[in-house]
Short mmCIF file of C-alpha atoms in Angstrom, two decimals:
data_model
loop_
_atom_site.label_atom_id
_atom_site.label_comp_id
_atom_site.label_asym_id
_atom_site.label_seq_id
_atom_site.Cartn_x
_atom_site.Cartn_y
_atom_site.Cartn_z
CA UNK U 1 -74.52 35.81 -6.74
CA UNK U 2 -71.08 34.64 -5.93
CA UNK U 3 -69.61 35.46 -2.48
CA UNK U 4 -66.98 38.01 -3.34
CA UNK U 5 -69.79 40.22 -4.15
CA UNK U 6 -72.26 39.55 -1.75
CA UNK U 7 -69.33 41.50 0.44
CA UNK U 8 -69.23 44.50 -1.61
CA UNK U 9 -72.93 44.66 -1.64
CA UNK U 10 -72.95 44.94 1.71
CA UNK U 11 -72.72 48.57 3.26
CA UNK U 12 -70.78 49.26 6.66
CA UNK U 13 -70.29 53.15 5.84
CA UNK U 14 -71.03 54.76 8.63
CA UNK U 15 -70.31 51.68 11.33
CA UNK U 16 -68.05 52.54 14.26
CA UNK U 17 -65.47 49.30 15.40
CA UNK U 18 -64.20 49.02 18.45
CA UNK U 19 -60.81 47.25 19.02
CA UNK U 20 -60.34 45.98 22.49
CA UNK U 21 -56.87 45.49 23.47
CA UNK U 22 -56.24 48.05 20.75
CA UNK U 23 -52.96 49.32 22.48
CA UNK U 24 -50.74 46.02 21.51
CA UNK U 25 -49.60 46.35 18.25
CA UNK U 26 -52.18 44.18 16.41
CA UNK U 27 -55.59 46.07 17.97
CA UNK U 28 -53.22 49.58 16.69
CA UNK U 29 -52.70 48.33 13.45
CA UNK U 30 -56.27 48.00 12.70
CA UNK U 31 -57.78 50.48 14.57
CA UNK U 32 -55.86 52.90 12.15
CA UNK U 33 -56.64 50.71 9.19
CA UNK U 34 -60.33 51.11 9.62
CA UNK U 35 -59.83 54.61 10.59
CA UNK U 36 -58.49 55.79 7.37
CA UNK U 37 -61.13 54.10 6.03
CA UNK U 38 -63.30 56.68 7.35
CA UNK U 39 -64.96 54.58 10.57
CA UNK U 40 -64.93 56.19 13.79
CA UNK U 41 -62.78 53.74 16.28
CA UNK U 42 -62.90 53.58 19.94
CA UNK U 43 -59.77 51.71 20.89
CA UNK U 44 -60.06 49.89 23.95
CA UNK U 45 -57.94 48.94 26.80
CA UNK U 46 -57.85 47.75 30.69
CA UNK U 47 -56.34 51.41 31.13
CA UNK U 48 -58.28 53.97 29.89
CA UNK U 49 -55.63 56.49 29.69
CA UNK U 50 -53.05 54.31 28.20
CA UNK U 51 -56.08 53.70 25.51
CA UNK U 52 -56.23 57.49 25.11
CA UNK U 53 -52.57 58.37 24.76
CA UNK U 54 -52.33 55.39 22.08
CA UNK U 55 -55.41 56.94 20.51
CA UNK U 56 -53.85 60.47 20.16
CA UNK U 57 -50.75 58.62 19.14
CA UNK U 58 -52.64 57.39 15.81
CA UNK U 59 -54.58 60.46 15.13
CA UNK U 60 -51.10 62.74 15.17
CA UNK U 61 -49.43 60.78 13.36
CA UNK U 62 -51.32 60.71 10.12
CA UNK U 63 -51.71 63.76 7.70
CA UNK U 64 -55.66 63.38 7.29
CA UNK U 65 -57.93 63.76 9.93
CA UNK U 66 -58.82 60.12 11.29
CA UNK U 67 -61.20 59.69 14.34
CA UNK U 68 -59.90 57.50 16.87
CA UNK U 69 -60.82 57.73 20.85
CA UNK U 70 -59.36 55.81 23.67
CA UNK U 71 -61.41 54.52 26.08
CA UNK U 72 -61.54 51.48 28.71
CA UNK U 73 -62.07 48.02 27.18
CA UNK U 74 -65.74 47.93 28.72
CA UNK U 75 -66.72 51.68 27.49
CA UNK U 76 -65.32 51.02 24.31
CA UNK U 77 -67.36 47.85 23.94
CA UNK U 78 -70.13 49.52 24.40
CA UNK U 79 -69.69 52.46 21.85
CA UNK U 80 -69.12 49.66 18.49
CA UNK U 81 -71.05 48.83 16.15
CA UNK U 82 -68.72 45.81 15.23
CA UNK U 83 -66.46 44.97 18.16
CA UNK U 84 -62.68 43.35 17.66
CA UNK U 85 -60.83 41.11 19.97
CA UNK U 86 -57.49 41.07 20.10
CA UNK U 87 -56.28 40.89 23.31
CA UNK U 88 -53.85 38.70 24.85
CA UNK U 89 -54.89 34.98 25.00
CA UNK U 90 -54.61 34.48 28.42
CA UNK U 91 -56.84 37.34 29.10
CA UNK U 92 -59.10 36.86 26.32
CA UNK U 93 -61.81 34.48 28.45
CA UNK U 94 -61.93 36.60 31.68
CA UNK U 95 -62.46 39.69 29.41
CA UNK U 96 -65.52 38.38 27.30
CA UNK U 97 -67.21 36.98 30.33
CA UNK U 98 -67.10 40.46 31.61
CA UNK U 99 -68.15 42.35 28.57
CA UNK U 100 -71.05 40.00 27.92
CA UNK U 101 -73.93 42.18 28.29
CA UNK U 102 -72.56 44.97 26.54
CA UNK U 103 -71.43 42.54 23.74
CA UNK U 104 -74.98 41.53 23.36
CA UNK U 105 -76.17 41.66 19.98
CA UNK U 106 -73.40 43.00 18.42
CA UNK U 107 -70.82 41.56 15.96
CA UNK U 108 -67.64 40.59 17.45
CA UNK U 109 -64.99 39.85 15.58
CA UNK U 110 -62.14 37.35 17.91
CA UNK U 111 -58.35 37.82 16.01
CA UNK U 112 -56.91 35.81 18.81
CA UNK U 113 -54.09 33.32 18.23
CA UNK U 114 -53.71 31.24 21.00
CA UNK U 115 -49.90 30.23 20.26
CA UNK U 116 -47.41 29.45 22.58
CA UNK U 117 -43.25 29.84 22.05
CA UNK U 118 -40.07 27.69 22.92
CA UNK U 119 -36.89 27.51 21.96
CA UNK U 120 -38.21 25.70 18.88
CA UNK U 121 -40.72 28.38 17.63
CA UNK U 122 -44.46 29.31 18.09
CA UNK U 123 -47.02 26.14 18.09
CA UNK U 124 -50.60 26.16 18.72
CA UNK U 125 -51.90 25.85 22.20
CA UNK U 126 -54.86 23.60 22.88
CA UNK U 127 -58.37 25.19 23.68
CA UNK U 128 -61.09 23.01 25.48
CA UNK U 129 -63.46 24.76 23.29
CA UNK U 130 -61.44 23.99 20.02
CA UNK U 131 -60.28 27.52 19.42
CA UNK U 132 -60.71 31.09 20.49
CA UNK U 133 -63.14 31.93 18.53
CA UNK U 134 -65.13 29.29 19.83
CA UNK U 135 -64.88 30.34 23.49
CA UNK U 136 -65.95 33.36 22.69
CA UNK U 137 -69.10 31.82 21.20
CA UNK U 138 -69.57 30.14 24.09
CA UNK U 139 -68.81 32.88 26.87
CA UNK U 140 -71.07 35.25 24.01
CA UNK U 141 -74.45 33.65 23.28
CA UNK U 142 -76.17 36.89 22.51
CA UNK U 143 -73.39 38.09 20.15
CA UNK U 144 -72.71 37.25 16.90
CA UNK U 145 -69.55 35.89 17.10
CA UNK U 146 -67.24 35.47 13.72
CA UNK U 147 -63.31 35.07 13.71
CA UNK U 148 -61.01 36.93 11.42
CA UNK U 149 -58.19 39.27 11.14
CA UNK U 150 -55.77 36.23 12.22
CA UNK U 151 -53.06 36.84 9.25
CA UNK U 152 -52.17 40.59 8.92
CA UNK U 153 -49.18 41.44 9.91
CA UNK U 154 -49.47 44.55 12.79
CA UNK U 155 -45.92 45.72 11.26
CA UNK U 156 -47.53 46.42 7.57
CA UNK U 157 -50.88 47.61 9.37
CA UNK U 158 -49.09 50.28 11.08
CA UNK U 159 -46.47 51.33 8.60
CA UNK U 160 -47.02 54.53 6.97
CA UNK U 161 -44.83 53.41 3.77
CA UNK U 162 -47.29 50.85 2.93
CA UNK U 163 -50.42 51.60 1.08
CA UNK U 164 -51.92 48.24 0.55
CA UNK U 165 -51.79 44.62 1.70
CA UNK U 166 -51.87 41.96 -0.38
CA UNK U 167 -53.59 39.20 1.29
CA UNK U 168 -56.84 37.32 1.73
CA UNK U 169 -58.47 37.81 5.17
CA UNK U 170 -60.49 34.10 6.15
CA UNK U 171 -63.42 34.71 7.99
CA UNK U 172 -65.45 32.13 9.72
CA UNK U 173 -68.93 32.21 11.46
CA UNK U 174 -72.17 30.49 11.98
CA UNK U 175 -74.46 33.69 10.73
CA UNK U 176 -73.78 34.46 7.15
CA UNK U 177 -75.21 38.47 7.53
CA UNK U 178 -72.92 38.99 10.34
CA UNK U 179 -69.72 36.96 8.14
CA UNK U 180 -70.67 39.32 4.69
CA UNK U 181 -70.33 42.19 7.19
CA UNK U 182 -66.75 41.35 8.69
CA UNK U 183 -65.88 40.34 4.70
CA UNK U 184 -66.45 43.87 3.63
CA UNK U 185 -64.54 45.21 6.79
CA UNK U 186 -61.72 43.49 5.62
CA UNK U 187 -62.37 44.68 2.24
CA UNK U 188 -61.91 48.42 3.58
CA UNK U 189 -58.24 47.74 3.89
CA UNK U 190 -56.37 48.51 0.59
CA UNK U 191 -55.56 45.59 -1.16
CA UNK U 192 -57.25 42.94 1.53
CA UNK U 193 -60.11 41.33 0.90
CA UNK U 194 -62.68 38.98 2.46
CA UNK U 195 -62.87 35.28 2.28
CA UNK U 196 -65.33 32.81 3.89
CA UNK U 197 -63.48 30.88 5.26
CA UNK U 198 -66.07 28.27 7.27
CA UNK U 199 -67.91 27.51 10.27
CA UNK U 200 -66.39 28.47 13.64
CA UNK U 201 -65.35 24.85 14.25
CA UNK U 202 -62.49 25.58 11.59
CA UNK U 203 -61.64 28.47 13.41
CA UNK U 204 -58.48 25.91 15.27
CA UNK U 205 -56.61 25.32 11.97
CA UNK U 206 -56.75 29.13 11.27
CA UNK U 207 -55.73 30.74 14.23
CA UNK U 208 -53.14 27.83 14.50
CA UNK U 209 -51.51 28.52 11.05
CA UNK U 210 -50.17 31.97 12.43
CA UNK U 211 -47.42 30.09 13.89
CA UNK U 212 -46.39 28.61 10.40
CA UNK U 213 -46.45 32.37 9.46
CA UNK U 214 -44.33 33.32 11.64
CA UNK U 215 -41.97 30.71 11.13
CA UNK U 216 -41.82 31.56 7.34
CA UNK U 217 -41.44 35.34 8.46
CA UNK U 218 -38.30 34.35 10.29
CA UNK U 219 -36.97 32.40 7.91
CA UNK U 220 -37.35 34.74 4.54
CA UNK U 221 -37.36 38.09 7.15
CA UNK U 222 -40.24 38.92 5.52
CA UNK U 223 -44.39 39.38 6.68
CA UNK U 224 -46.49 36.67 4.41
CA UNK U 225 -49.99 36.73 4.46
CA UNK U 226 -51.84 34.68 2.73
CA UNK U 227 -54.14 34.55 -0.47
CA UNK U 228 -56.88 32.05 -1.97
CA UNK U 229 -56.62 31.33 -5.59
CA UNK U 230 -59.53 30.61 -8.19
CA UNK U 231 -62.15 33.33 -6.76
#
């Protein structure tokens, strides 16, 4: 069996995702995703009713019915089945460390980039743990920690004019169940789809190659992604 369709054998219908930090543009962007993909979403935030007016914000603006709820990052944690990170690197640590016990035993999926800008451009910061996702294996030992979701662009996630996005999404874990899982996640997006992309200790180079990304974006004014060839 290759690996593309391990992914689409494996069935997440039903699975609610929480996004915490899902009021910055990224955590938006894919809470609606996954929402018109028929999940329930429970966006997450360090205010619950700034998670609740962003929350409303989503469901008015599309023309089917989508179910997304705003709650506080800790709540909302609680209430997914698959739980996304994408919060602000220099909260991201403090934040796990206090959601450990309701993270426990869940897959959580860390989109974190930790990048840092100059007058030059964006560069990758260094993490004593090697990478985001790392630290959040290490501040999570009794979740299943993968990384993924580093790539889209929150500008094509949230724009009603565009149906699919072409791009590969890497994803990179140590427990291959919990990796098929966040590969057919991915899949759920029109026109994504989910690549293994290696154990967590690649997770540096990944996260890191969002700030070539976003060099080529300003260059060509344009929002790359990026895709595998030869699967």
């Amino acid at each position: 069996m290759t690996e593309q369709s391990t992914s689409q054998d494996v069935d997440i219908t039903g699975k609610s995702i929480a996004v915490l930090g899902g009021t910055g543009d990224q955590g938006r962007g894919l809470a609606r995703r996954f929402a018109l993909a028929g999940h329930t979403v429970h966006l997450g935030s360090r205010s619950a009713e700034r998670a609740a007016k962003a929350a409303n914000d989503l469901v008015e603006a599309e023309s089917t019915e989508i179910r997304v709820h705003g709650l506080e990052n800790a709540e909302a944690a609680a209430m997914g089945d698959i739980v996304v990170v994408a919060v602000p690197w220099d909260g991201h640590r403090e934040l796990l460390v206090s959601l450990a016990d309701r993270l426990a035993g869940k897959i959580v999926v860390d989109c974190v980039n930790p990048l840092g800008f100059d007058k030059k451009g964006p560069y990758a910061l260094d993490v004593p743990e090697g990478s985001a996702a790392q630290q959040a294996a290490e501040v999570l030992p009794g979740s299943r920690v993968t990384a993924a979701f580093h790539h889209v662009s929150a500008v094509l996630l949230l724009d009603p004019e565009v149906a699919e996005i072409e791009l590969d999404v890497l994803v990179l874990g140590e427990d291959r169940e919990a990796t098929d899982v966040v590969r057919a996640l991915a899949g759920t997006i029109p026109g994504a789809r989910g690549v293994f992309g290696g154990r967590l200790r690649n997770a540096h180079q990944v996260e890191a190659l969002t700030a070539n990304l976003i060099a080529v974006n300003r260059r060509y004014k344009t929002h790359a992604g990026i895709r595998v060839t030869g699967l």
